[in-house]
Short mmCIF file of C-alpha atoms in Angstrom, two decimals:
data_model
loop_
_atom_site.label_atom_id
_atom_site.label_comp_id
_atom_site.label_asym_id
_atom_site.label_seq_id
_atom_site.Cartn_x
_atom_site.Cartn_y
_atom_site.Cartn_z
CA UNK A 223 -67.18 -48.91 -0.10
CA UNK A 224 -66.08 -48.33 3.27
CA UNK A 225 -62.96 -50.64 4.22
CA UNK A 226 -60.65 -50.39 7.48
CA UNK A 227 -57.32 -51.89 6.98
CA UNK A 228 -54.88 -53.23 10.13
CA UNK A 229 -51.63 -54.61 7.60
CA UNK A 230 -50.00 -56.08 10.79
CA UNK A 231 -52.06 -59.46 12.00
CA UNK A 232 -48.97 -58.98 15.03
CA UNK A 233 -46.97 -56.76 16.15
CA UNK A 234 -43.69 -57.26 18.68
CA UNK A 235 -42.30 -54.62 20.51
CA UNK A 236 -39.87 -54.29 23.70
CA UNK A 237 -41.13 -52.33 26.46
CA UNK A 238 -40.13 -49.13 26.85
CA UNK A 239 -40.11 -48.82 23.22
CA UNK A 240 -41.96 -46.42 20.89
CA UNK A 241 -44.83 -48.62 19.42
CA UNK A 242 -47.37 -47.72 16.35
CA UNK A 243 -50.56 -49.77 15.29
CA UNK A 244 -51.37 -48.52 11.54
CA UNK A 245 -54.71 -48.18 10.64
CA UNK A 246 -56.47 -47.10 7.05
CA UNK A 247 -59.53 -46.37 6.00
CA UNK A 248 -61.50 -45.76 2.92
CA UNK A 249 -65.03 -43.63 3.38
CA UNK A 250 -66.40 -41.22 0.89
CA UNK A 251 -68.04 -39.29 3.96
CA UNK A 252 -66.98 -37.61 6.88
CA UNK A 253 -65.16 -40.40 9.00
CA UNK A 254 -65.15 -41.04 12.86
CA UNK A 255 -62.67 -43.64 13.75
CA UNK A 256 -62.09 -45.43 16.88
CA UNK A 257 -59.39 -47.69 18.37
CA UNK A 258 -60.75 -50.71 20.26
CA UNK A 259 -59.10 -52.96 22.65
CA UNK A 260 -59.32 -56.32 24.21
CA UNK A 261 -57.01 -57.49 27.00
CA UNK A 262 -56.59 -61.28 27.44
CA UNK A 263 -60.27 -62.70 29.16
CA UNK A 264 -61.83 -59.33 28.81
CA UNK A 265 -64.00 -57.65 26.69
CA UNK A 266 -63.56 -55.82 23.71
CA UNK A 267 -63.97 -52.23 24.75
CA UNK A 268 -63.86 -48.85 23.39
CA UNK A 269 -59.93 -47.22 23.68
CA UNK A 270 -60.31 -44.14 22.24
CA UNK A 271 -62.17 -42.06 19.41
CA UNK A 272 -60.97 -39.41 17.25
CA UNK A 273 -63.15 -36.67 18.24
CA UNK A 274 -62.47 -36.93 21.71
CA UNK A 275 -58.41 -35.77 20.77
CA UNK A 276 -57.69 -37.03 24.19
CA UNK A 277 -54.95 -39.22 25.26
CA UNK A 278 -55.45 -42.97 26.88
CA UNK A 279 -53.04 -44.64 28.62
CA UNK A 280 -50.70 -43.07 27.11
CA UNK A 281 -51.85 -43.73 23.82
CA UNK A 282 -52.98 -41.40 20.99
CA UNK A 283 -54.32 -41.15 17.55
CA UNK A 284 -54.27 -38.66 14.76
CA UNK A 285 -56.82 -38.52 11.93
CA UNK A 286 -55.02 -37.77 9.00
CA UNK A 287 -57.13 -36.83 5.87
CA UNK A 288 -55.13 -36.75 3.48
CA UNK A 289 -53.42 -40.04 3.93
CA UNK A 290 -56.49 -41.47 4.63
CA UNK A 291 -55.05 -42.87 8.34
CA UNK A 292 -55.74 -43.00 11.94
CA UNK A 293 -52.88 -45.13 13.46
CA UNK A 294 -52.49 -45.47 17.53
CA UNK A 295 -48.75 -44.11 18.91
CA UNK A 296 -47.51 -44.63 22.49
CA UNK A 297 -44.14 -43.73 23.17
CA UNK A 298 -43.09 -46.11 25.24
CA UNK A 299 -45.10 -49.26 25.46
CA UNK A 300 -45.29 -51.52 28.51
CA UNK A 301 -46.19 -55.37 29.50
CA UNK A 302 -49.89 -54.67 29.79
CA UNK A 303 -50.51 -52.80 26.71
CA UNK A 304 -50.21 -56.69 25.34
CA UNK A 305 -53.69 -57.11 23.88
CA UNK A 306 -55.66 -56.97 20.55
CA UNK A 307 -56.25 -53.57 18.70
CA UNK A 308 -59.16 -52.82 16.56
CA UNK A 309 -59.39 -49.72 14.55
CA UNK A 310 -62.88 -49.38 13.64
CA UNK A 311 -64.86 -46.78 11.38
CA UNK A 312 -68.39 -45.76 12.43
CA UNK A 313 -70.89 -45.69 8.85
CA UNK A 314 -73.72 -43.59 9.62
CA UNK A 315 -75.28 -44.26 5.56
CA UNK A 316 -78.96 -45.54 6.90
CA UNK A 317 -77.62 -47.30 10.03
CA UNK A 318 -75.31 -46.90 12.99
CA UNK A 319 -72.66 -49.45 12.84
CA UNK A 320 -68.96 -49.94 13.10
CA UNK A 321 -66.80 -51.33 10.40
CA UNK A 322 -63.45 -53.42 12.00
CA UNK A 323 -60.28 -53.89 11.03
CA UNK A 324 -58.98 -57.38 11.22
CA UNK A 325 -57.07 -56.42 14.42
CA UNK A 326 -53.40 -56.67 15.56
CA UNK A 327 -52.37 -58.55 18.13
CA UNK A 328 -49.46 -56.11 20.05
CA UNK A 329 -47.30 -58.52 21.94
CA UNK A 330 -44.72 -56.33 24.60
CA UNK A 331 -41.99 -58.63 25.34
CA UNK A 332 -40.47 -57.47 29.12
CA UNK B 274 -74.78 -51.69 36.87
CA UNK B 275 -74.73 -54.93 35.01
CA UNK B 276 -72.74 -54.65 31.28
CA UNK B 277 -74.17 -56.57 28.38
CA UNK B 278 -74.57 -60.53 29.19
CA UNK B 279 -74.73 -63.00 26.54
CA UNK B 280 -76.18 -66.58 26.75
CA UNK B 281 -75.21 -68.96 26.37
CA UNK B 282 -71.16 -68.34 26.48
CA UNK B 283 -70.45 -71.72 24.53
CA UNK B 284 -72.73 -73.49 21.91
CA UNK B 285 -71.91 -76.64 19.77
CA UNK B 286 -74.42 -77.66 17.83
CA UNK B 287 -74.45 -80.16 15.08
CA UNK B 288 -75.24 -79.11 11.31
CA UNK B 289 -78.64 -78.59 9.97
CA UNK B 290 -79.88 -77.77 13.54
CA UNK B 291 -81.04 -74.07 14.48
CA UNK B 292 -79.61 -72.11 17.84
CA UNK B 293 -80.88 -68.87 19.09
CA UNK B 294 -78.07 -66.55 20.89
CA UNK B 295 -79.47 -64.20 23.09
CA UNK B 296 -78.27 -60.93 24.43
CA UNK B 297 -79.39 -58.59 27.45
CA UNK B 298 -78.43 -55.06 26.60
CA UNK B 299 -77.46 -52.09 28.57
CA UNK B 300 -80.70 -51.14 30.23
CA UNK B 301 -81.72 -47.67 28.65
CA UNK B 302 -79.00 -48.07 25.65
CA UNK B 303 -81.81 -47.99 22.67
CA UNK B 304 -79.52 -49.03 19.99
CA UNK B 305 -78.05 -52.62 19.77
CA UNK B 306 -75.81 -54.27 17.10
CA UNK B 307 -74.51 -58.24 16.56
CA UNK B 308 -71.26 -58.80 15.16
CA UNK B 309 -69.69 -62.08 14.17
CA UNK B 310 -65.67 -62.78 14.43
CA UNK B 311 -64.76 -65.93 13.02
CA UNK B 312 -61.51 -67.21 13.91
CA UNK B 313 -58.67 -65.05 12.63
CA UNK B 314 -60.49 -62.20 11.27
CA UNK B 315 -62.18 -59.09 12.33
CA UNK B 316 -65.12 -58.36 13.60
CA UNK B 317 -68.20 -58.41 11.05
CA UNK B 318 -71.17 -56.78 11.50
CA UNK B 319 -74.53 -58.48 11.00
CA UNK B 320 -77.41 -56.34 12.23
CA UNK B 321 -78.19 -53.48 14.26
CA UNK B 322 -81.58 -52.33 16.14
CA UNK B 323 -82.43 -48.57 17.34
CA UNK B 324 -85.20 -49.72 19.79
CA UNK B 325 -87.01 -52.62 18.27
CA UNK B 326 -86.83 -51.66 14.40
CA UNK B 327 -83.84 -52.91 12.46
CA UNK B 328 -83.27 -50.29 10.03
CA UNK B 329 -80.04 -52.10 8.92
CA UNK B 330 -79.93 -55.77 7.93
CA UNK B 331 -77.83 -56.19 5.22
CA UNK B 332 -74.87 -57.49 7.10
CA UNK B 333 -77.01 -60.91 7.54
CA UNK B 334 -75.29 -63.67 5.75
CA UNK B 335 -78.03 -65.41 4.53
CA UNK B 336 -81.56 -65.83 4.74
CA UNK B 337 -81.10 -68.67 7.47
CA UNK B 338 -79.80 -66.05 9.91
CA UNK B 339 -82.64 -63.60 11.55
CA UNK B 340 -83.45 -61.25 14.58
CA UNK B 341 -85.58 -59.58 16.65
CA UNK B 342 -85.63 -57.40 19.63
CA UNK B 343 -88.30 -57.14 22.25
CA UNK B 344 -89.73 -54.12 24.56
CA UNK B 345 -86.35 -52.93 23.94
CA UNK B 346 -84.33 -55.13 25.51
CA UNK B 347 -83.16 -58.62 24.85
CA UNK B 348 -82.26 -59.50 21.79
CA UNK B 349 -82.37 -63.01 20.10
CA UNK B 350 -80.52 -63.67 16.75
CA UNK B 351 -81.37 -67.15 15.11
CA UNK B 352 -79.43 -69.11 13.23
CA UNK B 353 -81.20 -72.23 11.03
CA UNK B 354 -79.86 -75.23 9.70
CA UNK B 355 -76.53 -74.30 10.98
CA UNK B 356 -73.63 -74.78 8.61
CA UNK B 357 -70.00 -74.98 9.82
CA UNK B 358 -69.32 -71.75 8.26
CA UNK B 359 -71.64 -70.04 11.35
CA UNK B 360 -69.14 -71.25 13.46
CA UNK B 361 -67.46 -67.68 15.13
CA UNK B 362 -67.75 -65.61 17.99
CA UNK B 363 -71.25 -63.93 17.82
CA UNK B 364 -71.03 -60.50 20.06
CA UNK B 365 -73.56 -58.19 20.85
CA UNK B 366 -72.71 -54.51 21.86
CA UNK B 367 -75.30 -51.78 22.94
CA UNK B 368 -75.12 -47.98 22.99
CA UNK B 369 -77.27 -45.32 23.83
CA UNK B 370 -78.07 -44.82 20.16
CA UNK B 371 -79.37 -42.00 18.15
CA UNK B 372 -77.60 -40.12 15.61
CA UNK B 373 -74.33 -39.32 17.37
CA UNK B 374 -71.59 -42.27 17.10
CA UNK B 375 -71.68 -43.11 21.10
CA UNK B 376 -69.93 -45.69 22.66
CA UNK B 377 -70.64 -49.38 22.19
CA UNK B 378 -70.21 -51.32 24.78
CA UNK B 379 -69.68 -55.49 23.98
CA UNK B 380 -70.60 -58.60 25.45
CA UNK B 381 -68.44 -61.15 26.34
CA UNK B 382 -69.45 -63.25 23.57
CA UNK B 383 -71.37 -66.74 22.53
CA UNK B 384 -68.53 -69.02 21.09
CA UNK B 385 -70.51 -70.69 17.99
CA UNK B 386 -69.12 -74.34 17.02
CA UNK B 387 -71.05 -76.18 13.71
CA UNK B 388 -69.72 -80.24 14.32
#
């Protein structure tokens, strides 16, 4: 069955530091994974996707096969990166829908 | 243009009493889903429309928790005899739809509480 995995509930981090959200998946198909954000009183909203191989404020994310992983890197993290991640994996079996991680909750303390 | 709106933002109902959550898509996105996050998990997704058919409902809880779509557009998902296990954040997110994986694009949110 398909199953995203986010092992850290929260995650602390100085800024200016290097900072890494894991994410895991299990899918027997062809995955498409997305990170998803949501800032304090805002919306959840899309952050980016793996096909797009594009970098978002300052943030990227590799798919990686054979570990089964897509986890979100920035390399030096600052105050308003502070928010809630969702990695999320889009199942295309009969439906459009995305499957969630439980989230992390990245805290950048100044 | 106007995102997705959700009404109403806050609900508290008492048990064994049926609400209806409504959300306004994206006008022209053709595909609309409804998640549920209750408190301190993800997001879990309950149903998901491309136009007005459901092709997908197997992420309904139970047979107390239903949906339709209109012309569309808005979206109303029904809840009966509410238990306090409904209680959770009910979102709705639209997308232009289709085959391709595009972009969903949330609502703020109708915060669910079962006294």
């Amino acid at each position: 069955a398909q199953r995203v995995t986010q092992p850290e509930k929260l995650l602390s981090v100085f800024k200016g530091a290097p900072v890494e959200l894991k994410c895991n998946y299990s899918y027997s198909g062809s995955p498409e994974l997305f990170w998803y954000v949501q800032y304090s009183r805002q919306r959840l909203q899309l952050l980016l996707r793996h096909i797009s191989r594009e970098s978002i404020k300052g943030f990227t994310a590799d798919l990686n096969k054979g570990e089964t992983s897509f986890h979100l890197k920035k390399p030096f993290a600052q105050e308003e990166d502070s928010a809630m991640y969702y990695c999320a994996l889009n199942w295309i079996q009969g439906a459009q829908k995305l499957v969630f991680g439980q989230g992390t909750r990245l805290t950048i303390n100044p | 243009g106007a995102g997705v709106s959700q009404s109403p933002s806050n609900k508290v109902t008492e048990k064994g009493k049926d609400v209806e959550l409504r959300c306004d898509p994206i006008s022209g996105h053709t595909a609309l889903y409804w998640y549920r996050q209750r408190l301190g998990q993800g997001l879990e997704f309950l149903i998901y429309f491309q136009g007005n058919s459901a092709p997908d409902k197997s992420g309904l809880p139970s047979d107390r928790f239903s949906a339709e779509r209109t012309g569309e557009s808005v979206s109303t998902l029904t809840i009966q005899r509410t238990q306090q296990e409904d209680s959770a954040v009910y979102l709705c997110a639209s997308s232009l739809g289709g085959t391709i994986a595009y972009e969903q694009y949330f609502g703020p949110g109708t915060r669910l509480t079962v006294t």
